[in-house]
PDB file of C-alpha atoms in Angstrom:
ATOM      1  CA  MET A  21     231.648 -76.340 104.479  1.00 79.00           C
ATOM      2  CA  PHE A  22     229.309 -77.643 101.740  1.00 83.00           C
ATOM      3  CA  ILE A  23     227.676 -79.994 104.543  1.00 91.00           C
ATOM      4  CA  TYR A  24     226.978 -76.967 106.743  1.00 92.00           C
ATOM      5  CA  TRP A  25     225.247 -75.450 103.477  1.00 87.00           C
ATOM      6  CA  VAL A  26     223.350 -78.557 103.000  1.00 91.00           C
ATOM      7  CA  ILE A  27     222.074 -78.806 106.661  1.00 93.00           C
ATOM      8  CA  GLY A  28     221.492 -75.161 107.079  1.00 93.00           C
ATOM      9  CA  LEU A  29     219.378 -74.795 104.005  1.00 91.00           C
ATOM     10  CA  GLY A  30     217.410 -78.067 104.952  1.00 93.00           C
ATOM     11  CA  ILE A  31     216.538 -76.509 108.148  1.00 94.00           C
ATOM     12  CA  ILE A  32     215.351 -73.420 106.358  1.00 94.00           C
ATOM     13  CA  SER A  33     213.632 -75.508 103.788  1.00 94.00           C
ATOM     14  CA  ALA A  34     211.620 -77.266 106.703  1.00 93.00           C
ATOM     15  CA  LEU A  35     210.594 -74.114 108.301  1.00 93.00           C
ATOM     16  CA  ILE A  36     209.455 -72.692 104.957  1.00 93.00           C
ATOM     17  CA  LEU A  37     207.423 -75.812 104.117  1.00 92.00           C
ATOM     18  CA  ASN A  38     206.106 -76.396 107.563  1.00 92.00           C
ATOM     19  CA  TRP A  39     203.667 -73.371 107.685  1.00 90.00           C
ATOM     20  CA  PRO A  40     202.158 -73.630 104.310  1.00 88.00           C
ATOM     21  CA  PHE A  41     201.617 -77.377 104.229  1.00 88.00           C
ATOM     22  CA  LYS A  42     199.890 -77.366 107.857  1.00 86.00           C
ATOM     23  CA  LYS A  43     197.741 -74.470 106.877  1.00 86.00           C
ATOM     24  CA  PHE A  44     196.496 -75.471 103.428  1.00 84.00           C
ATOM     25  CA  LEU A  45     197.214 -79.095 103.335  1.00 83.00           C
ATOM     26  CA  SER A  46     196.859 -80.186 106.788  1.00 84.00           C
ATOM     27  CA  ILE A  47     199.763 -82.559 106.488  1.00 86.00           C
ATOM     28  CA  LYS A  48     203.618 -82.331 107.401  1.00 89.00           C
ATOM     29  CA  PRO A  49     206.080 -82.064 104.927  1.00 91.00           C
ATOM     30  CA  THR A  50     208.272 -85.120 104.006  1.00 92.00           C
ATOM     31  CA  PHE A  51     211.790 -85.603 103.796  1.00 94.00           C
ATOM     32  CA  THR A  52     211.489 -85.553  99.934  1.00 94.00           C
ATOM     33  CA  ASP A  53     209.537 -82.316  99.901  1.00 93.00           C
ATOM     34  CA  ILE A  54     212.407 -80.674 102.317  1.00 94.00           C
ATOM     35  CA  MET A  55     215.056 -82.111  99.912  1.00 95.00           C
ATOM     36  CA  ILE A  56     213.414 -80.886  96.824  1.00 95.00           C
ATOM     37  CA  LEU A  57     213.274 -77.391  98.197  1.00 95.00           C
ATOM     38  CA  THR A  58     216.908 -77.739  99.610  1.00 95.00           C
ATOM     39  CA  LEU A  59     218.103 -78.796  96.046  1.00 95.00           C
ATOM     40  CA  PHE A  60     216.402 -75.699  94.468  1.00 96.00           C
ATOM     41  CA  LEU A  61     217.963 -73.304  97.060  1.00 95.00           C
ATOM     42  CA  LEU A  62     221.501 -74.823  96.533  1.00 94.00           C
ATOM     43  CA  GLY A  63     221.029 -74.340  92.771  1.00 94.00           C
ATOM     44  CA  VAL A  64     220.067 -70.821  93.022  1.00 94.00           C
ATOM     45  CA  GLY A  65     222.753 -70.080  95.296  1.00 92.00           C
ATOM     46  CA  TYR A  66     225.231 -71.801  93.212  1.00 92.00           C
ATOM     47  CA  LEU A  67     223.927 -69.951  90.173  1.00 93.00           C
ATOM     48  CA  PHE A  68     224.567 -66.554  91.830  1.00 92.00           C
ATOM     49  CA  GLU A  69     227.800 -67.652  93.039  1.00 91.00           C
ATOM     50  CA  VAL A  70     228.772 -68.922  89.407  1.00 91.00           C
ATOM     51  CA  LEU A  71     227.481 -65.663  87.632  1.00 90.00           C
ATOM     52  CA  PHE A  72     228.777 -63.048  90.076  1.00 89.00           C
ATOM     53  CA  LYS A  73     231.983 -64.268  91.549  1.00 87.00           C
ATOM     54  CA  TYR A  74     233.428 -66.864  89.092  1.00 80.00           C
ATOM     55  CA  ASN A  75     232.180 -65.630  85.689  1.00 79.00           C
ATOM     56  CA  SER A  76     231.992 -69.283  84.517  1.00 84.00           C
ATOM     57  CA  ASP A  77     229.387 -71.446  82.774  1.00 87.00           C
ATOM     58  CA  PRO A  78     226.273 -71.804  84.849  1.00 91.00           C
ATOM     59  CA  PHE A  79     225.071 -75.127  83.393  1.00 93.00           C
ATOM     60  CA  VAL A  80     225.457 -77.153  86.280  1.00 91.00           C
ATOM     61  CA  ALA A  81     223.427 -74.740  88.456  1.00 92.00           C
ATOM     62  CA  VAL A  82     220.826 -74.292  85.625  1.00 94.00           C
ATOM     63  CA  MET A  83     220.400 -78.047  85.403  1.00 96.00           C
ATOM     64  CA  THR A  84     220.238 -78.209  89.237  1.00 94.00           C
ATOM     65  CA  ILE A  85     217.155 -75.676  89.457  1.00 95.00           C
ATOM     66  CA  ILE A  86     215.502 -77.621  86.321  1.00 96.00           C
ATOM     67  CA  THR A  87     215.733 -81.183  88.032  1.00 96.00           C
ATOM     68  CA  SER A  88     214.485 -79.596  91.220  1.00 96.00           C
ATOM     69  CA  ILE A  89     211.354 -78.036  89.710  1.00 96.00           C
ATOM     70  CA  ILE A  90     210.596 -81.154  87.675  1.00 97.00           C
ATOM     71  CA  LEU A  91     210.987 -83.203  91.098  1.00 96.00           C
ATOM     72  CA  ALA A  92     208.504 -80.680  92.709  1.00 95.00           C
ATOM     73  CA  PHE A  93     206.195 -80.953  89.918  1.00 96.00           C
ATOM     74  CA  ARG A  94     206.012 -84.656  90.161  1.00 96.00           C
ATOM     75  CA  ARG A  95     205.476 -84.401  94.264  1.00 93.00           C
ATOM     76  CA  TYR A  96     202.572 -81.776  93.505  1.00 92.00           C
ATOM     77  CA  MET A  97     200.976 -84.505  91.171  1.00 94.00           C
ATOM     78  CA  GLU A  98     201.263 -87.100  93.869  1.00 92.00           C
ATOM     79  CA  ILE A  99     199.857 -84.947  96.439  1.00 89.00           C
ATOM     80  CA  LYS A 100     196.845 -84.000  94.174  1.00 89.00           C
ATOM     81  CA  LYS A 101     196.320 -87.531  93.159  1.00 91.00           C
ATOM     82  CA  THR A 102     196.189 -88.508  96.946  1.00 85.00           C
ATOM     83  CA  PHE A 103     193.864 -85.633  97.885  1.00 83.00           C
ATOM     84  CA  LYS A 104     191.718 -86.343  94.988  1.00 86.00           C
ATOM     85  CA  GLN A 105     191.217 -89.967  96.237  1.00 83.00           C
ATOM     86  CA  SER A 106     190.205 -88.761  99.798  1.00 68.00           C
TER      87      SER A 106
END
């Protein structure tokens, strides 16, 4: 079941990222960009599941969200540096 969630959220992430990347950056989102957003969405979904369904410790969900935000910031800096050079 988890693999279906990952594939589904990957497709949703690709659809979400496709429009702003093409409109504002004139590039296609890479696999890394799609996986970062997928990781964030998985973390948020798991956080809601932990908080509302299981009432347990949300440490893993919060660490997943923080990790995806750090990765997104590093990717942003990489894109910014690439556009600054051209």
